[in-house]
Each structure stands twice: as C-alpha cells, then as structure tokens.
C-alpha cells in the first residue's frame, strides 16, 4: 500500500505538508472517514496525493449533502453528467470582481468521490470511475483585464451563468458561502509561538481566526 499524504483543512484542523501521512488500508479508511465526515458543519477543503507524486486531488466537500468536487492535478475537475439542481454556488476567492465560482456540475456524491480516491491510491493514475472536464469557473460576467496581469484568466475556462442573476441567487449564495466558512478555532493549549504575533496580539483561547489558503503559505498554527 503506498503512502498517502493529506494536507489542508479537515474537521477544523489544519494539516501542513508532512504532518499527516498514512499507509495502511485501515489508516486510509479512517482518514477518508474524516474527510467525508457528515458531522462537520463547514466545508472540508483539503489536498491528497501519493507521497512523492506531483499528481493528486484538491477536494471540496459540501457539508449539508456531501456533494464533493474533485480537482485533479490543477488541470481537470470532476464532472457530473446529471448535475444536482441544488449544487452550491461558492466563490473561489471572496474578493474577486466579478466572483468566480467553482463549477456546479463538478459536484458528485461523496460515495463516487471516495471510490475515485481509492482507485487513485491503487493505481497512481487519474481515476476512470468518474468523468472529468477541463478545470473552469462559473461567473455572471467575464472579468475585466487586471492591470499588470492581463492574462490572469487565460488558462481558465469561464462559463457564464445565463439562467439567473446575483440578486436572484443572493439567498442561496449567502447560505453556501456561510457553510463554506474558512474560520477555525485556535486551540487553547497550543503554544503561543505557533500563532503569528499579529494574531496573538488580540486573540484569546477559543476565538475564531481566519484560515489562510491551505495551498499557499502554511497557517501560523498546526494541528494537534
């Protein structure tokens, strides 16, 4: 059984590279149980790959129904041939203008996502048990060129949402964004040196602090 590394935010704990590596079938099963845990009320957003491999998954699990979007190696997204009518509309970054949302037809069931991950662990290749599409985003309008970054969105397929408007979808977007909350608690017993000075200056045990993008710089705290 190959070694599998998990990184990112899982049940409110954040794992940096090298902190959570599993190998046995039992360990992988237990780890996936946590990734797809229905009891966690917010999104799970994590990364999984075979140790030493440059391929792997970025995983988004929507808590209410378990809808799961798989991103493969930064190039492809899972594709549901029969998209869920209530698939969540969640922005990739909250400060983009216009907002770029994850593709709603990329959400599959947690059971299908789990089967795809297990196939990858067994073969080391992109799974064939689910369908794939070029990675893309959904938006209500195309973005304007950004000064200094005119080609920012050139490599991303942007699908325009034509059957609705931001105003009509406002309630659903607010709900989905709230459930995708990137806030996690600092554990009271974590050493102060694990928290950045600017956060420690005003944080107290149990206070909610923003979780940084798990794929950029590591957060200033670690999992137990």
XYZ file of N, CA and C in Angstrom:
672
model
N 0.848 -1.190 0.000
C 0.000 0.000 0.000
C 0.891 1.250 0.000
N 0.709 2.185 -0.957
C 1.548 3.379 -0.992
C 1.223 4.337 0.149
N 2.162 5.214 0.449
C 1.925 6.233 1.462
C 1.106 7.365 0.850
N 0.105 7.841 1.601
C -0.794 8.889 1.125
C -0.714 10.069 2.083
N -0.519 11.256 1.529
C -0.421 12.457 2.361
C -1.693 13.289 2.234
N -2.194 13.760 3.384
C -3.340 14.656 3.451
C -2.857 16.013 3.951
N -3.283 17.077 3.279
C -2.976 18.438 3.717
C -4.257 19.261 3.677
N -4.272 20.362 4.411
C -5.408 21.269 4.333
C -6.302 21.202 5.550
N -7.550 21.654 5.387
C -8.489 21.797 6.495
C -9.452 20.615 6.527
N -9.390 19.843 7.608
C -10.225 18.655 7.769
C -10.816 18.666 9.171
N -12.120 18.743 9.259
C -12.835 18.806 10.535
C -12.297 19.912 11.441
N -11.910 21.027 10.842
C -11.479 22.169 11.637
C -10.012 22.173 12.011
N -9.299 21.087 11.741
C -7.859 21.057 11.975
C -7.143 21.288 10.654
N -5.996 21.968 10.721
C -5.239 22.246 9.504
C -3.935 21.456 9.526
N -3.704 20.708 8.447
C -2.523 19.859 8.345
C -1.593 20.393 7.276
N -0.365 20.653 7.681
C 0.645 21.102 6.734
C 1.366 19.897 6.131
N 2.137 20.168 5.090
C 2.845 19.098 4.403
C 3.721 18.320 5.382
N 3.590 16.996 5.336
C 4.396 16.119 6.175
C 3.789 15.779 7.518
N 2.679 16.454 7.891
C 2.099 16.233 9.216
C 1.159 15.029 9.275
N 0.584 14.665 8.144
C -0.381 13.553 8.175
C -0.153 12.667 6.960
N 0.571 11.576 7.171
C 0.848 10.594 6.119
C 0.348 9.240 6.609
N -0.458 8.582 5.783
C -0.997 7.275 6.161
C -0.533 6.236 5.145
N -0.574 4.973 5.565
C -0.059 3.921 4.680
C -0.947 2.686 4.643
N -1.415 2.235 5.786
C -2.199 1.004 5.799
C -3.612 1.260 5.290
N -4.272 0.187 4.867
C -5.650 0.301 4.396
C -6.563 0.856 5.484
N -6.326 0.433 6.725
C -7.144 0.916 7.844
C -6.941 2.415 8.061
N -5.694 2.878 7.970
C -5.414 4.300 8.157
C -6.065 5.136 7.047
N -6.012 4.645 5.815
C -6.625 5.369 4.702
C -8.138 5.435 4.878
N -8.733 4.331 5.312
C -10.175 4.315 5.561
C -10.550 5.323 6.636
N -9.795 5.338 7.725
C -10.080 6.272 8.815
C -9.916 7.722 8.355
N -8.881 7.986 7.542
C -8.649 9.344 7.056
C -9.786 9.804 6.150
N -10.238 8.936 5.260
C -11.339 9.302 4.364
C -12.645 9.463 5.139
N -12.814 8.710 6.221
C -13.988 8.912 7.074
C -14.001 10.336 7.626
N -12.836 10.869 7.948
C -12.755 12.239 8.450
C -12.984 13.248 7.329
N -12.411 12.989 6.156
C -12.589 13.906 5.031
C -14.071 14.069 4.691
N -14.803 12.961 4.704
C -16.210 12.979 4.305
C -17.159 12.988 5.503
N -16.646 13.360 6.675
C -17.452 13.314 7.900
C -18.686 14.195 7.788
N -19.885 13.629 7.897
C -21.098 14.436 7.796
C -21.347 15.297 9.023
N -20.643 15.021 10.139
C -20.904 15.783 11.362
C -20.224 17.146 11.355
N -19.203 17.349 10.492
C -18.517 18.643 10.454
C -19.393 19.642 9.701
N -19.759 20.800 10.331
C -20.783 21.674 9.748
C -20.295 22.599 8.645
N -18.983 22.671 8.405
C -18.459 23.547 7.358
C -17.778 22.713 6.273
N -17.377 23.408 5.242
C -16.701 22.727 4.141
C -15.418 22.058 4.607
N -15.141 20.908 4.001
C -13.798 20.333 4.060
C -13.088 20.711 2.774
N -11.909 21.274 2.914
C -11.110 21.705 1.756
C -9.704 21.190 1.991
N -9.324 20.146 1.269
C -8.031 19.525 1.532
C -7.393 19.015 0.245
N -6.188 18.531 0.396
C -5.405 18.018 -0.724
C -4.915 16.628 -0.363
N -4.878 15.756 -1.351
C -4.457 14.373 -1.135
C -3.583 13.948 -2.304
N -2.461 13.308 -2.003
C -1.628 12.770 -3.091
C -0.758 11.647 -2.554
N -0.322 10.782 -3.455
C 0.638 9.751 -3.086
C 1.960 10.422 -2.784
N 2.591 10.018 -1.700
C 3.832 10.654 -1.276
C 4.873 10.571 -2.392
N 5.425 11.712 -2.761
C 6.409 11.771 -3.829
C 5.842 12.036 -5.196
N 4.510 12.028 -5.327
C 3.864 12.255 -6.619
C 3.536 13.729 -6.797
N 3.570 14.191 -8.042
C 3.179 15.572 -8.342
C 1.709 15.658 -8.728
N 1.049 14.508 -8.903
C -0.380 14.486 -9.184
C -1.156 14.327 -7.878
N -2.464 14.453 -7.967
C -3.280 14.254 -6.787
C -4.528 15.109 -6.841
N -5.248 15.142 -5.731
C -6.552 15.786 -5.667
C -6.554 17.025 -4.785
N -7.353 17.993 -5.188
C -7.853 19.010 -4.284
C -9.331 18.662 -4.096
N -9.777 18.613 -2.845
C -11.095 18.064 -2.528
C -11.926 19.106 -1.791
N -13.162 19.320 -2.272
C -14.118 20.202 -1.602
C -15.341 19.365 -1.256
N -15.690 19.311 0.008
C -16.861 18.552 0.443
C -17.882 19.515 1.038
N -19.048 19.588 0.407
C -20.133 20.441 0.876
C -20.855 19.714 2.006
N -20.945 20.328 3.201
C -21.342 19.564 4.387
C -22.778 19.086 4.409
N -23.706 19.917 3.930
C -25.116 19.598 4.123
C -25.512 18.296 3.434
N -25.061 18.108 2.196
C -25.477 16.932 1.425
C -24.315 16.028 1.028
N -23.094 16.436 1.351
C -21.954 15.611 1.000
C -21.509 15.744 -0.438
N -22.077 16.709 -1.182
C -21.627 16.913 -2.554
C -20.131 17.222 -2.541
N -19.402 16.589 -3.450
C -17.944 16.695 -3.441
C -17.423 17.042 -4.823
N -16.547 18.040 -4.867
C -15.874 18.414 -6.107
C -14.416 17.985 -6.016
N -13.957 17.272 -7.042
C -12.562 16.837 -7.107
C -11.833 17.649 -8.175
N -10.708 18.196 -7.809
C -9.832 18.865 -8.775
C -8.599 17.986 -8.942
N -8.298 17.620 -10.188
C -7.181 16.714 -10.452
C -5.980 17.480 -10.982
N -4.899 17.469 -10.208
C -3.600 17.987 -10.651
C -3.667 19.415 -11.171
N -4.681 20.172 -10.784
C -4.805 21.553 -11.213
C -5.240 21.733 -12.648
N -5.613 20.647 -13.316
C -5.966 20.743 -14.735
C -7.387 20.316 -15.046
N -7.975 19.457 -14.221
C -9.304 18.924 -14.507
C -10.158 18.904 -13.240
N -11.470 18.976 -13.457
C -12.448 18.852 -12.382
C -13.333 17.642 -12.667
N -13.837 17.062 -11.601
C -14.832 16.012 -11.783
C -16.042 16.581 -12.508
N -16.782 15.728 -13.190
C -17.959 16.175 -13.936
C -19.134 15.250 -13.652
N -20.238 15.854 -13.258
C -21.461 15.096 -13.029
C -22.326 15.210 -14.278
N -22.581 14.110 -14.992
C -23.393 14.192 -16.214
C -24.840 14.600 -15.932
N -25.252 14.446 -14.663
C -26.596 14.862 -14.238
C -26.445 15.765 -13.007
N -26.076 17.023 -13.229
C -25.750 17.911 -12.104
C -26.895 18.034 -11.101
N -26.531 18.187 -9.843
C -27.531 18.377 -8.797
C -28.209 19.728 -8.977
N -29.533 19.774 -8.945
C -30.214 21.064 -9.106
C -29.936 22.031 -7.969
N -29.544 21.507 -6.807
C -29.242 22.365 -5.667
C -27.747 22.405 -5.364
N -26.920 22.186 -6.389
C -25.471 22.253 -6.194
C -25.080 23.631 -5.682
N -24.159 23.714 -4.730
C -23.804 25.005 -4.135
C -23.051 25.907 -5.110
N -23.214 27.202 -4.900
C -22.516 28.209 -5.704
C -21.580 28.954 -4.768
N -20.318 28.550 -4.767
C -19.345 29.074 -3.813
C -18.178 29.710 -4.560
N -17.814 30.899 -4.134
C -16.739 31.640 -4.801
C -15.378 31.069 -4.450
N -14.494 31.070 -5.444
C -13.118 30.619 -5.218
C -12.400 31.587 -4.290
N -12.494 32.870 -4.574
C -11.919 33.924 -3.743
C -12.999 34.965 -3.508
N -13.135 35.428 -2.266
C -14.232 36.322 -1.938
C -14.001 37.758 -2.399
N -12.771 38.093 -2.807
C -12.503 39.479 -3.209
C -12.350 39.634 -4.718
N -12.639 38.588 -5.491
C -12.623 38.732 -6.947
C -13.823 39.558 -7.400
N -13.647 40.319 -8.459
C -14.754 41.101 -9.017
C -14.691 40.990 -10.536
N -15.629 40.248 -11.149
C -16.731 39.528 -10.514
C -16.254 38.253 -9.829
N -17.121 37.702 -8.977
C -16.785 36.471 -8.279
C -16.683 35.308 -9.256
N -15.691 34.470 -9.034
C -15.513 33.253 -9.820
C -15.889 32.062 -8.951
N -16.915 31.317 -9.363
C -17.440 30.225 -8.550
C -16.950 28.878 -9.081
N -16.803 27.933 -8.150
C -16.491 26.568 -8.555
C -17.624 26.033 -9.423
N -17.285 25.217 -10.406
C -18.271 24.693 -11.348
C -19.300 23.825 -10.607
N -20.571 24.148 -10.772
C -21.601 23.389 -10.070
C -21.755 21.976 -10.618
N -21.407 21.763 -11.890
C -21.519 20.400 -12.415
C -20.306 19.541 -12.061
N -19.392 20.102 -11.223
C -18.253 19.293 -10.783
C -18.563 18.516 -9.509
N -19.716 18.788 -8.893
C -20.059 18.103 -7.641
C -20.657 16.726 -7.920
N -20.043 15.723 -7.289
C -20.521 14.352 -7.384
C -20.838 13.868 -5.968
N -21.388 12.672 -5.834
C -21.694 12.169 -4.497
C -20.404 11.842 -3.748
N -20.487 11.882 -2.422
C -19.305 11.531 -1.635
C -18.904 10.086 -1.869
N -19.871 9.227 -2.177
C -19.555 7.819 -2.443
C -18.730 7.684 -3.720
N -19.129 8.413 -4.787
C -18.370 8.353 -6.039
C -16.989 8.983 -5.860
N -16.924 10.071 -5.093
C -15.630 10.719 -4.857
C -14.699 9.795 -4.083
N -15.242 9.127 -3.101
C -14.422 8.207 -2.308
C -13.917 7.061 -3.174
N -14.776 6.532 -4.050
C -14.353 5.458 -4.950
C -13.239 5.933 -5.870
N -13.330 7.189 -6.338
C -12.286 7.728 -7.215
C -10.967 7.845 -6.476
N -11.007 8.298 -5.240
C -9.781 8.430 -4.457
C -9.143 7.071 -4.218
N -9.936 6.071 -3.890
C -9.396 4.730 -3.649
C -8.803 4.140 -4.926
N -9.424 4.448 -6.076
C -8.851 3.985 -7.346
C -7.486 4.631 -7.582
N -7.390 5.923 -7.288
C -6.107 6.632 -7.439
C -5.048 6.031 -6.521
N -5.409 5.743 -5.273
C -4.449 5.155 -4.337
C -3.948 3.816 -4.861
N -4.825 3.053 -5.510
C -4.451 1.731 -6.018
C -3.602 1.813 -7.285
N -3.927 2.762 -8.188
C -3.272 2.796 -9.497
C -2.231 3.905 -9.649
N -2.370 4.985 -8.872
C -1.485 6.130 -9.033
C -1.828 6.992 -10.236
N -2.927 6.671 -10.904
C -3.341 7.398 -12.105
C -4.669 8.120 -11.866
N -5.015 9.046 -12.785
C -6.296 9.720 -12.669
C -7.411 8.680 -12.777
N -8.354 8.682 -11.857
C -9.394 7.643 -11.834
C -10.265 7.674 -13.085
N -10.752 6.512 -13.449
C -11.651 6.387 -14.598
C -13.089 6.121 -14.180
N -13.330 5.971 -12.873
C -14.684 5.649 -12.413
C -15.577 6.881 -12.336
N -15.000 8.078 -12.528
C -15.795 9.309 -12.618
C -15.406 10.033 -13.901
N -16.288 10.913 -14.362
C -15.998 11.704 -15.550
C -15.218 12.956 -15.174
N -14.478 13.497 -16.187
C -13.642 14.673 -15.951
C -13.908 15.734 -17.017
N -13.587 16.982 -16.672
C -13.701 18.109 -17.590
C -12.540 19.065 -17.316
N -12.146 19.869 -18.310
C -11.106 20.865 -18.043
C -11.524 21.771 -16.888
N -10.581 22.072 -16.015
C -10.896 22.891 -14.854
C -11.422 24.254 -15.295
N -12.446 24.754 -14.631
C -13.037 26.032 -15.007
C -13.751 26.676 -13.838
N -14.369 27.811 -14.099
C -15.134 28.539 -13.096
C -16.429 29.037 -13.724
N -17.403 29.368 -12.863
C -18.656 29.958 -13.304
C -18.736 31.396 -12.803
N -19.267 32.289 -13.632
C -19.401 33.690 -13.236
C -20.606 34.293 -13.940
N -21.113 35.374 -13.379
C -22.253 36.058 -14.005
C -21.793 36.967 -15.138
N -20.501 37.278 -15.178
C -19.941 38.091 -16.249
C -18.452 37.822 -16.348
N -17.881 38.126 -17.504
C -16.444 37.929 -17.681
C -15.671 38.997 -16.913
N -14.514 38.648 -16.375
C -13.722 39.639 -15.646
C -13.032 40.607 -16.605
N -12.842 41.824 -16.128
C -12.073 42.808 -16.881
C -10.588 42.489 -16.732
N -9.772 42.805 -17.761
C -8.325 42.610 -17.608
C -7.800 43.386 -16.405
N -6.900 42.776 -15.649
C -6.336 43.398 -14.461
C -4.983 44.006 -14.808
N -4.803 45.246 -14.436
C -3.550 45.936 -14.742
C -2.368 45.167 -14.157
N -1.422 44.887 -15.000
C -0.254 44.124 -14.581
C -0.432 42.625 -14.715
N -1.702 42.180 -14.858
C -1.988 40.745 -15.004
C -3.057 40.549 -16.077
N -2.813 41.011 -17.304
C -3.855 40.948 -18.338
C -4.243 39.535 -18.749
N -3.365 38.565 -18.488
C -3.636 37.188 -18.911
C -4.012 36.285 -17.737
N -4.490 36.878 -16.640
C -4.736 36.133 -15.412
C -5.682 34.957 -15.629
N -6.738 35.159 -16.428
C -7.762 34.133 -16.600
C -7.650 33.404 -17.937
N -6.540 33.586 -18.653
C -6.415 32.986 -19.980
C -6.447 31.462 -19.958
N -5.945 30.856 -18.889
C -5.863 29.395 -18.832
C -7.068 28.761 -18.145
N -8.071 29.565 -17.835
C -9.246 29.063 -17.117
C -10.478 29.197 -18.005
N -11.230 28.109 -18.140
C -12.488 28.148 -18.868
C -13.554 28.773 -17.973
N -14.135 29.888 -18.413
C -15.151 30.586 -17.629
C -16.504 30.395 -18.299
N -17.433 29.778 -17.567
C -18.793 29.591 -18.068
C -19.678 30.692 -17.498
N -20.384 31.385 -18.390
C -21.242 32.478 -17.953
C -22.583 31.920 -17.478
N -23.001 32.340 -16.291
C -24.302 31.941 -15.746
C -25.369 32.805 -16.420
N -26.198 32.179 -17.226
C -27.184 32.929 -18.013
C -28.612 32.722 -17.531
N -28.834 31.721 -16.667
C -30.204 31.409 -16.266
C -30.623 32.073 -14.962
N -29.761 32.968 -14.439
C -30.097 33.627 -13.193
C -29.254 34.891 -13.050
N -29.416 35.578 -11.922
C -28.656 36.800 -11.622
C -28.135 36.721 -10.193
N -27.112 37.522 -9.856
C -26.630 37.531 -8.467
C -27.728 37.910 -7.484
N -28.606 38.819 -7.889
C -29.692 39.247 -6.998
C -30.654 38.092 -6.724
N -30.997 37.357 -7.778
C -31.927 36.233 -7.616
C -31.311 35.109 -6.792
N -30.009 34.970 -6.878
C -29.320 33.880 -6.187
C -28.758 34.306 -4.837
N -29.016 35.544 -4.423
C -28.355 36.105 -3.241
C -28.541 35.245 -1.994
N -29.776 34.782 -1.766
C -30.041 33.998 -0.557
C -29.267 32.685 -0.571
N -29.280 31.993 -1.723
C -28.559 30.724 -1.819
C -27.058 30.938 -1.693
N -26.550 32.018 -2.306
C -25.111 32.295 -2.243
C -24.700 32.578 -0.803
N -25.494 33.376 -0.088
C -25.173 33.672 1.310
C -25.133 32.388 2.138
N -26.087 31.492 1.892
C -26.124 30.239 2.640
C -24.909 29.375 2.325
N -24.612 29.242 1.039
C -23.500 28.389 0.632
C -22.170 28.947 1.115
N -22.012 30.277 1.031
C -20.768 30.880 1.489
C -20.610 30.706 2.988
N -21.722 30.835 3.732
C -21.649 30.679 5.184
C -21.215 29.272 5.553
N -21.736 28.278 4.832
C -21.369 26.891 5.127
C -19.952 26.581 4.664
N -19.415 27.421 3.795
C -18.030 27.262 3.361
C -17.089 28.102 4.203
N -17.553 28.498 5.382
C -16.798 29.401 6.248
C -15.360 28.934 6.445
N -14.377 29.833 6.240
C -12.975 29.435 6.417
C -12.464 29.707 7.824
N -13.353 29.760 8.819
C -12.929 30.073 10.178
C -12.777 28.796 10.992
N -11.676 28.716 11.720
C -11.457 27.575 12.607
C -10.933 28.094 13.937
N -11.169 27.364 15.048
C -10.733 27.865 16.349
C -9.260 27.590 16.609
N -8.609 28.525 17.294
C -7.283 28.254 17.851
C -7.480 27.477 19.142
N -6.782 26.345 19.276
C -6.954 25.537 20.469
C -6.292 26.234 21.662
N -6.935 26.275 22.826
C -6.388 26.989 23.977
C -5.013 26.505 24.407
N -4.703 25.210 24.198
C -3.454 24.665 24.704
C -2.319 24.733 23.693
N -2.535 25.351 22.541
C -1.434 25.446 21.588
C -0.428 26.499 22.050
N 0.871 26.212 21.913
C 1.882 27.175 22.371
C 1.750 28.510 21.656
N 1.979 29.627 22.360
C 1.849 30.955 21.748
C 2.738 31.139 20.530
N 3.902 30.461 20.502
C 4.810 30.658 19.370
C 4.246 30.093 18.074
N 3.175 29.265 18.148
C 2.572 28.715 16.942
C 1.580 29.685 16.302
N 1.339 30.800 16.957
C 0.420 31.808 16.443
C 1.223 33.049 16.083
N 0.950 33.617 14.910
C 1.702 34.786 14.473
C 1.491 35.932 15.453
N 2.488 36.824 15.621
C 2.382 37.926 16.590
C 1.164 38.811 16.361
N 0.851 39.080 15.071
C -0.275 39.972 14.802
C -1.603 39.355 15.220
N -1.706 38.006 15.175
C -2.922 37.352 15.644
C -2.923 37.212 17.161
N -1.772 36.850 17.711
C -1.691 36.642 19.156
C -1.964 37.921 19.926
N -1.728 39.064 19.296
C -1.911 40.343 19.973
C -3.350 40.570 20.398
N -4.300 39.973 19.652
C -5.692 40.213 20.005
C -6.531 38.944 20.108
N -5.893 37.772 19.961
C -6.646 36.521 20.040
C -6.665 35.999 21.464
N -7.714 35.280 21.807
C -7.802 34.624 23.093
C -8.260 33.184 22.873
N -8.077 32.306 23.842
C -8.405 30.888 23.626
C -9.832 30.696 23.131
N -9.950 29.917 22.049
C -11.253 29.616 21.502
C -11.767 30.628 20.500
N -11.038 31.756 20.332
C -11.519 32.749 19.373
C -11.375 32.221 17.952
N -12.296 32.597 17.063
C -12.216 32.176 15.679
C -11.302 33.100 14.907
N -10.365 32.509 14.183
C -9.415 33.267 13.391
C -9.432 32.743 11.966
N -9.142 33.600 10.978
C -9.251 33.165 9.577
C -8.193 32.149 9.204
N -8.624 31.145 8.455
C -7.716 30.127 7.948
C -7.164 30.578 6.614
N -5.847 30.617 6.490
C -5.239 31.015 5.224
C -5.478 29.962 4.155
N -5.249 30.362 2.905
C -5.362 29.425 1.792
C -4.408 28.265 2.036
N -4.908 27.026 2.165
C -4.027 25.903 2.506
C -3.022 25.562 1.427
N -3.173 26.140 0.222
C -2.233 25.787 -0.853
C -1.163 26.857 -1.024
N -1.230 27.949 -0.264
C -0.178 28.956 -0.340
C 0.738 28.779 0.854
N 0.893 29.802 1.682
C 1.761 29.678 2.843
C 1.030 28.945 3.960
N 1.769 28.157 4.758
C 1.113 27.439 5.855
C 0.545 28.418 6.882
N -0.506 28.033 7.583
C -1.058 28.904 8.612
C -0.126 28.972 9.800
N -0.307 29.925 10.701
C 0.614 30.091 11.815
C 0.361 29.132 12.961
N -0.550 28.185 12.806
C -0.789 27.209 13.820
C -0.805 25.822 13.200
N -0.718 24.807 13.986
C -0.660 23.450 13.479
C -1.727 22.619 14.145
N -1.971 21.442 13.581
C -2.935 20.524 14.177
C -2.305 19.840 15.378
N -3.157 19.358 16.250
C -2.641 18.629 17.402
C -1.956 17.350 16.950
